[in-house]
Tab-separated table of C-alpha atoms in Angstrom:
chain	number	residue	atom	x	y	z
A	149	MET	CA	130.209	77.721	141.966
A	150	ALA	CA	126.831	76.048	142.120
A	151	ALA	CA	124.922	75.719	138.881
A	152	ARG	CA	121.901	77.854	138.494
A	153	ARG	CA	118.684	75.990	139.302
A	154	THR	CA	116.104	75.790	136.466
A	155	ALA	CA	113.187	78.004	137.101
A	156	ARG	CA	109.911	76.249	137.952
A	157	VAL	CA	106.348	77.319	137.584
A	158	VAL	CA	106.153	78.182	141.275
A	159	ASP	CA	109.244	80.456	140.919
A	160	ILE	CA	107.543	82.389	138.163
A	161	ALA	CA	104.394	82.612	140.162
A	162	ARG	CA	106.223	84.062	143.118
A	163	ALA	CA	108.113	86.600	140.892
A	164	ALA	CA	104.916	87.719	139.160
A	165	GLY	CA	102.755	87.781	142.219
A	166	VAL	CA	100.268	85.309	140.820
A	167	SER	CA	99.177	81.739	141.488
A	168	PRO	CA	100.932	78.729	139.743
A	169	GLY	CA	97.624	78.047	137.942
A	170	THR	CA	97.635	81.582	136.473
A	171	VAL	CA	101.250	80.955	135.326
A	172	SER	CA	100.172	77.790	133.575
A	173	LYS	CA	97.275	79.512	131.803
A	174	ALA	CA	99.444	82.375	130.672
A	175	LEU	CA	102.314	80.207	129.367
A	176	ASN	CA	99.876	77.902	127.605
A	177	ASN	CA	97.825	80.851	126.237
A	178	SER	CA	94.638	79.481	127.792
A	179	GLY	CA	92.113	80.829	130.244
A	180	ALA	CA	90.568	84.255	130.579
A	181	LEU	CA	93.435	86.494	131.848
A	182	ARG	CA	94.053	90.245	131.571
A	183	GLU	CA	96.692	91.180	129.190
A	184	SER	CA	98.699	92.901	131.919
A	185	THR	CA	98.676	89.624	133.903
A	186	ARG	CA	99.894	87.674	130.904
A	187	ASP	CA	102.561	90.239	130.281
A	188	ARG	CA	103.653	90.131	133.906
A	189	VAL	CA	103.997	86.289	133.681
A	190	TYR	CA	105.912	86.418	130.471
A	191	ARG	CA	108.458	88.944	131.824
A	192	ALA	CA	108.928	86.942	134.975
A	193	ALA	CA	109.544	83.821	132.915
A	194	ALA	CA	111.897	85.554	130.685
A	195	GLU	CA	113.882	87.071	133.635
A	196	LEU	CA	114.169	83.645	135.314
A	197	GLY	CA	115.294	82.007	132.011
A	198	PHE	CA	112.376	79.609	132.114
A	199	SER	CA	111.839	77.222	129.219
A	200	PRO	CA	109.200	74.298	129.027
A	201	ASP	CA	110.532	70.770	129.588
A	202	PRO	CA	109.841	68.899	126.392
A	203	ALA	CA	109.653	65.070	126.168
A	204	ARG	CA	113.207	63.769	125.942
A	205	ARG	CA	114.334	62.199	122.655
A	206	PRO	CA	117.667	61.877	120.843
A	207	PRO	CA	119.127	65.262	119.988
A	208	ALA	CA	119.572	64.299	116.258
A	209	SER	CA	115.915	63.279	115.785
A	210	ARG	CA	113.464	65.346	113.623
A	211	SER	CA	110.360	66.605	115.359
A	212	PHE	CA	108.591	67.369	112.015
A	213	THR	CA	107.245	70.561	113.594
A	214	VAL	CA	108.062	74.208	112.742
A	215	GLY	CA	107.509	77.303	114.834
A	216	LEU	CA	105.538	80.161	113.243
A	217	LEU	CA	106.346	83.314	115.289
A	218	SER	CA	104.352	86.412	114.577
A	219	ALA	CA	104.992	89.980	115.735
A	220	ASP	CA	101.730	91.323	114.449
A	221	SER	CA	99.027	91.386	117.140
A	222	ALA	CA	96.283	92.420	114.754
A	223	GLY	CA	97.160	89.808	112.303
A	224	ARG	CA	96.472	92.022	109.281
A	225	PHE	CA	99.562	90.892	107.450
A	226	SER	CA	100.894	87.919	109.433
A	227	ILE	CA	97.738	85.770	109.284
A	228	PRO	CA	97.824	85.356	105.438
A	229	VAL	CA	101.577	84.812	105.625
A	230	MET	CA	101.011	82.065	108.231
A	231	LEU	CA	98.229	80.461	106.250
A	232	GLY	CA	100.481	80.226	103.118
A	233	ALA	CA	103.332	78.865	105.245
A	234	GLU	CA	101.083	76.331	106.969
A	235	ASN	CA	99.853	75.074	103.591
A	236	ALA	CA	103.322	74.586	102.401
A	237	LEU	CA	104.409	72.785	105.604
A	238	ALA	CA	101.427	70.548	105.603
A	239	ALA	CA	102.331	69.458	102.033
A	240	GLY	CA	105.771	68.560	103.466
A	241	GLN	CA	104.059	66.668	106.239
A	242	LEU	CA	105.216	69.097	109.012
A	243	SER	CA	103.081	70.635	111.733
A	244	ALA	CA	103.179	74.180	112.833
A	245	LEU	CA	103.279	75.667	116.332
A	246	LEU	CA	101.951	79.303	116.296
A	247	ALA	CA	103.182	81.939	118.804
A	248	THR	CA	102.575	85.745	118.888
A	249	SER	CA	105.003	88.258	120.397
A	250	ARG	CA	102.715	91.347	119.866
A	251	ASN	CA	105.911	93.268	119.066
A	252	ASP	CA	107.191	92.718	122.525
A	253	PRO	CA	110.855	91.679	122.740
A	254	VAL	CA	110.488	89.991	126.055
A	255	ARG	CA	107.509	87.901	124.946
A	256	GLU	CA	109.394	87.108	121.713
A	257	ALA	CA	112.467	85.842	123.669
A	258	TYR	CA	110.337	83.612	125.733
A	259	HIS	CA	108.537	82.136	122.722
A	260	VAL	CA	111.818	81.552	120.902
A	261	ARG	CA	113.136	79.674	123.886
A	262	SER	CA	110.010	77.656	124.119
A	263	LEU	CA	110.098	76.628	120.458
A	264	VAL	CA	113.702	75.610	120.590
A	265	ALA	CA	113.034	73.629	123.840
A	266	ARG	CA	110.325	71.810	121.942
A	267	ARG	CA	112.887	70.848	119.267
A	268	VAL	CA	111.100	72.367	116.376
A	269	ASP	CA	113.053	71.867	113.150
A	270	GLY	CA	113.024	75.523	112.202
A	271	ILE	CA	111.213	78.876	112.741
A	272	ILE	CA	109.484	81.226	110.378
A	273	VAL	CA	109.383	84.769	111.829
A	274	ALA	CA	106.655	87.016	110.397
A	275	GLY	CA	106.872	90.767	110.996
A	276	ARG	CA	104.220	93.481	111.121
A	277	THR	CA	106.006	95.957	108.784
A	278	THR	CA	108.627	95.554	106.033
A	279	ASP	CA	111.268	97.342	108.078
A	280	ALA	CA	114.257	95.217	108.900
A	281	ARG	CA	114.106	93.515	112.283
A	282	PRO	CA	116.864	91.998	114.559
A	283	ARG	CA	117.911	88.468	113.797
A	284	ILE	CA	117.132	85.602	116.047
A	285	ASP	CA	120.248	83.690	117.195
A	286	VAL	CA	119.215	79.988	117.491
A	287	PRO	CA	120.917	76.684	116.429
A	288	ILE	CA	118.134	75.814	113.960
A	289	PRO	CA	117.163	77.306	110.529
A	290	VAL	CA	115.166	80.600	110.546
A	291	VAL	CA	113.413	82.307	107.651
A	292	TYR	CA	112.094	85.808	107.972
A	293	ALA	CA	108.822	86.667	106.250
A	294	PHE	CA	107.387	90.152	105.428
A	295	ALA	CA	109.929	91.800	107.700
A	296	PRO	CA	113.452	90.895	106.652
A	297	SER	CA	116.311	90.204	108.975
A	298	SER	CA	118.789	92.986	109.611
A	299	ASP	CA	121.564	90.471	108.699
A	300	PRO	CA	121.707	90.377	104.823
A	301	ASP	CA	123.057	86.810	105.014
A	302	ASP	CA	119.814	85.493	106.551
A	303	ALA	CA	117.086	84.067	104.404
A	304	SER	CA	114.238	86.636	104.142
A	305	VAL	CA	111.140	86.885	101.942
A	306	MET	CA	109.354	90.257	101.582
A	307	PRO	CA	106.939	91.884	99.180
A	308	ASP	CA	108.298	93.855	96.288
A	309	ASP	CA	106.797	97.344	97.024
A	310	ALA	CA	108.556	98.664	93.840
A	311	ASP	CA	106.743	96.227	91.719
A	312	GLY	CA	103.373	97.210	93.134
A	313	ALA	CA	104.074	100.979	92.710
A	314	ARG	CA	105.065	100.617	89.032
A	315	ARG	CA	101.875	98.547	88.334
A	316	ILE	CA	99.846	101.326	89.782
A	317	VAL	CA	101.513	104.019	87.712
A	318	ASP	CA	101.272	101.876	84.504
A	319	HIS	CA	97.591	101.419	85.129
A	320	LEU	CA	96.893	105.111	85.727
A	321	LEU	CA	98.860	106.120	82.645
A	322	GLY	CA	96.966	103.384	80.700
A	323	ILE	CA	93.599	105.009	81.436
A	324	GLY	CA	94.885	108.395	80.301
A	325	ARG	CA	95.717	110.046	83.690
A	326	ARG	CA	98.638	112.534	83.538
A	327	LYS	CA	98.399	114.742	86.730
A	328	ILE	CA	99.159	112.103	89.322
A	329	VAL	CA	100.227	112.633	92.889
A	330	HIS	CA	101.062	110.103	95.613
A	331	VAL	CA	99.715	110.239	99.143
A	332	ALA	CA	101.831	108.011	101.517
A	333	GLY	CA	102.031	106.716	105.049
A	334	ARG	CA	104.801	107.311	107.580
A	335	PRO	CA	108.036	108.641	105.938
A	336	HIS	CA	110.380	106.686	108.283
A	337	GLN	CA	109.129	103.276	107.247
A	338	HIS	CA	110.405	101.133	104.332
A	339	SER	CA	107.210	100.595	102.416
A	340	PRO	CA	105.887	104.176	102.110
A	341	ARG	CA	109.342	105.444	101.244
A	342	THR	CA	109.813	102.797	98.438
A	343	ARG	CA	106.292	103.241	97.169
A	344	ALA	CA	106.666	106.960	96.952
A	345	GLU	CA	110.065	106.975	95.398
A	346	VAL	CA	109.172	104.409	92.823
A	347	THR	CA	105.940	106.078	91.954
A	348	GLU	CA	107.680	109.449	91.247
A	349	GLN	CA	110.483	107.737	89.351
A	350	ALA	CA	107.986	105.762	87.270
A	351	LEU	CA	106.267	109.030	86.273
A	352	ARG	CA	109.568	110.643	85.243
A	353	ASP	CA	110.427	107.567	83.217
A	354	ALA	CA	107.226	108.220	81.376
A	355	GLY	CA	108.202	111.819	80.782
A	356	LEU	CA	106.006	113.302	83.484
A	357	GLU	CA	106.508	115.080	86.763
A	358	PRO	CA	104.298	114.375	89.857
A	359	ALA	CA	101.378	116.777	89.960
A	360	ALA	CA	102.683	117.617	93.477
A	361	PRO	CA	105.372	116.314	95.834
A	362	THR	CA	104.459	113.152	97.724
A	363	LEU	CA	102.423	113.889	100.842
A	364	PHE	CA	103.490	111.733	103.832
A	365	GLY	CA	101.313	111.151	106.829
A	366	GLU	CA	99.665	108.358	108.709
A	367	TRP	CA	98.040	105.012	107.775
A	368	SER	CA	94.476	106.333	108.408
A	369	GLU	CA	91.319	107.539	106.671
A	370	SER	CA	91.575	110.892	108.466
A	371	TRP	CA	94.942	111.479	106.839
A	372	GLY	CA	93.535	110.720	103.402
A	373	ARG	CA	90.815	113.253	103.963
A	374	ARG	CA	93.347	115.928	105.153
A	375	ALA	CA	95.631	115.111	102.144
A	376	VAL	CA	92.806	115.955	99.693
A	377	ASP	CA	92.370	119.372	101.378
A	378	GLN	CA	96.062	119.897	101.032
A	379	LEU	CA	96.135	118.976	97.340
A	380	LEU	CA	93.127	121.144	96.553
A	381	GLN	CA	94.057	124.126	98.710
A	382	GLY	CA	93.179	127.249	96.675
A	383	TRP	CA	91.259	125.422	93.996
A	384	ARG	CA	87.708	126.735	93.220
A	385	PRO	CA	84.877	124.804	91.566
A	386	GLY	CA	84.814	125.601	87.852
A	387	GLU	CA	88.589	125.807	87.665
A	388	PRO	CA	90.749	123.023	86.107
A	389	LEU	CA	91.608	120.398	88.769
A	390	PRO	CA	95.357	120.309	89.795
A	391	VAL	CA	95.279	116.468	89.731
A	392	ASP	CA	93.430	113.786	87.917
A	393	ALA	CA	94.630	110.801	89.901
A	394	ILE	CA	95.629	110.142	93.431
A	395	SER	CA	97.735	107.115	94.115
A	396	CYS	CA	97.571	106.131	97.816
A	397	GLY	CA	100.091	104.105	99.879
A	398	SER	CA	97.321	102.094	101.507
A	399	ASP	CA	93.650	101.247	101.067
A	400	GLN	CA	92.855	102.933	104.332
A	401	ILE	CA	94.246	106.233	103.048
A	402	ALA	CA	92.510	105.796	99.717
A	403	ARG	CA	89.145	105.269	101.434
A	404	GLY	CA	89.572	108.568	103.244
A	405	VAL	CA	90.460	110.256	99.970
A	406	CYS	CA	87.340	108.912	98.327
A	407	ASP	CA	85.163	110.077	101.239
A	408	ARG	CA	86.529	113.661	101.065
A	409	LEU	CA	86.302	113.837	97.302
A	410	ARG	CA	82.663	112.839	97.553
A	411	GLU	CA	82.065	115.514	100.230
A	412	LEU	CA	83.490	118.078	97.786
A	413	GLU	CA	81.099	116.750	95.067
A	414	LEU	CA	84.088	115.592	92.967
A	415	ARG	CA	83.304	112.432	91.092
A	416	VAL	CA	85.564	109.336	91.327
A	417	PRO	CA	86.776	108.149	88.957
A	418	ASP	CA	85.343	110.524	86.314
A	419	GLU	CA	87.217	113.674	87.590
A	420	ILE	CA	89.797	112.181	89.826
A	421	ALA	CA	90.815	108.479	89.852
A	422	VAL	CA	92.001	106.970	93.168
A	423	THR	CA	94.076	103.817	93.866
A	424	GLY	CA	94.978	102.029	97.093
A	425	PHE	CA	97.568	99.496	98.071
A	426	ASP	CA	97.373	96.135	100.081
A	427	ASP	CA	93.893	94.876	98.838
A	428	TRP	CA	92.553	94.951	102.470
A	429	ASP	CA	88.893	93.978	101.634
A	430	VAL	CA	87.556	95.722	104.812
A	431	MET	CA	88.696	98.931	103.212
A	432	ALA	CA	88.972	98.318	99.461
A	433	LEU	CA	85.454	96.791	99.043
A	434	ALA	CA	83.750	99.106	101.538
A	435	SER	CA	85.079	102.237	99.841
A	436	ARG	CA	82.668	104.151	97.605
A	437	PRO	CA	83.485	103.405	94.894
A	438	PRO	CA	85.441	100.097	95.507
A	439	LEU	CA	89.219	100.581	95.186
A	440	THR	CA	91.509	99.660	92.452
A	441	THR	CA	94.535	98.397	94.548
A	442	ILE	CA	97.516	96.106	94.844
A	443	ASP	CA	97.324	92.517	96.174
A	444	LEU	CA	100.512	91.783	98.106
A	445	ARG	CA	99.953	88.033	97.573
A	446	LEU	CA	100.833	87.384	101.242
A	447	GLU	CA	99.849	83.673	101.182
A	448	TYR	CA	102.259	83.150	98.424
A	449	LEU	CA	104.884	85.004	100.375
A	450	GLY	CA	104.284	82.752	103.256
A	451	GLN	CA	104.468	79.759	100.960
A	452	ARG	CA	107.862	80.840	99.716
A	453	ALA	CA	109.167	81.408	103.299
A	454	ALA	CA	108.071	77.809	104.117
A	455	GLU	CA	109.765	76.415	101.021
A	456	LEU	CA	113.005	78.189	101.927
A	457	LEU	CA	112.818	76.824	105.422
A	458	LEU	CA	112.135	73.317	104.246
A	459	ASP	CA	115.201	73.485	102.062
A	460	ALA	CA	117.288	74.761	104.981
A	461	ILE	CA	116.061	71.850	107.126
A	462	ASP	CA	117.186	69.514	104.396
A	463	GLY	CA	120.637	71.023	104.417
A	464	ARG	CA	120.221	73.472	101.520
A	465	PRO	CA	120.023	76.833	103.200
A	466	HIS	CA	119.286	80.073	101.247
A	467	HIS	CA	120.780	83.436	101.950
A	468	GLY	CA	119.681	87.005	101.212
A	469	THR	CA	116.265	88.546	100.614
A	470	GLU	CA	113.810	87.261	97.941
A	471	LEU	CA	111.187	89.687	96.760
A	472	THR	CA	107.769	88.424	95.771
A	473	GLY	CA	105.832	90.159	93.046
A	474	MET	CA	102.432	91.730	93.400
A	475	GLU	CA	99.151	91.896	91.472
A	476	LEU	CA	96.955	94.756	90.306
A	477	VAL	CA	93.297	94.455	91.295
A	478	PRO	CA	91.308	96.921	89.146
A	479	ARG	CA	87.908	98.171	90.428
A	480	ALA	CA	85.479	101.109	90.028
A	481	SER	CA	87.768	103.820	91.573
A	482	THR	CA	89.632	103.796	88.304
A	483	GLY	CA	86.654	103.091	86.038
A	484	TRP	CA	86.520	99.239	86.217
A	485	ALA	CA	83.178	97.744	86.976
């Protein structure tokens, strides 16, 4: 049986219905192309099993390059992770090749083949959520950052959501709040579930019950505004407030909460303190008042992922998931100037 011929650029162009020049631009991530065109080229390349032809060198040689593969198209979480990883790699005299899959399995498969074909010494895979993701099966070391591998034996580094939630509760209790409720994101995701469960448990450990059951919704300001209406349903001005603090699962939710409280002429933090999570400055600093929140320390997380990868490249692989601690950032929404 004849061996399968290696796919060429012209084969991809024919399959995708574009010119060879367009294929080159898409695969090199250059030129002004529609996303639909780039996607069509990536899918054709993946279906044909195309990989770039790297310069030949002895198989055992080190390239002193590492692949940084991100699934996060917006870069909200992956960019700080990548910056931290790149700093650690540069200190180890390694260069980084960046690729983004935009949460597309076909695009990711193509990038993985390309990185392996370029003989990178290892790959750091950065996720867009903290939900476990499928492992990458390649003959080189891989470390997963932010989103852990579904294989517990793989090396993964992820933020310790429980640590951040406990820090928020301790802070709110420390400023005298006792009627605390948590407003969370999507209930099927790891981070909102963990933050909600730990918040409620931390209150019970302090001898308190949550002022209301956790409210789950979306990662949006509009959900934060609606959550306030649910929490204050039936309340009338002049009556005691049913809550004196709202712990939010993200800065985006918290900004919506602050907006709605201000519309209701309720003072933050005098009457109700509000906290966020993630320390996203676009939201946390633009909120009125600025948000007390949790810094995920993503650059440090990326640095640790790179350090684990460097160890694996040197023949000292790590296994399992490492959790990185968080930091409380107090601001005016809980009374800090």
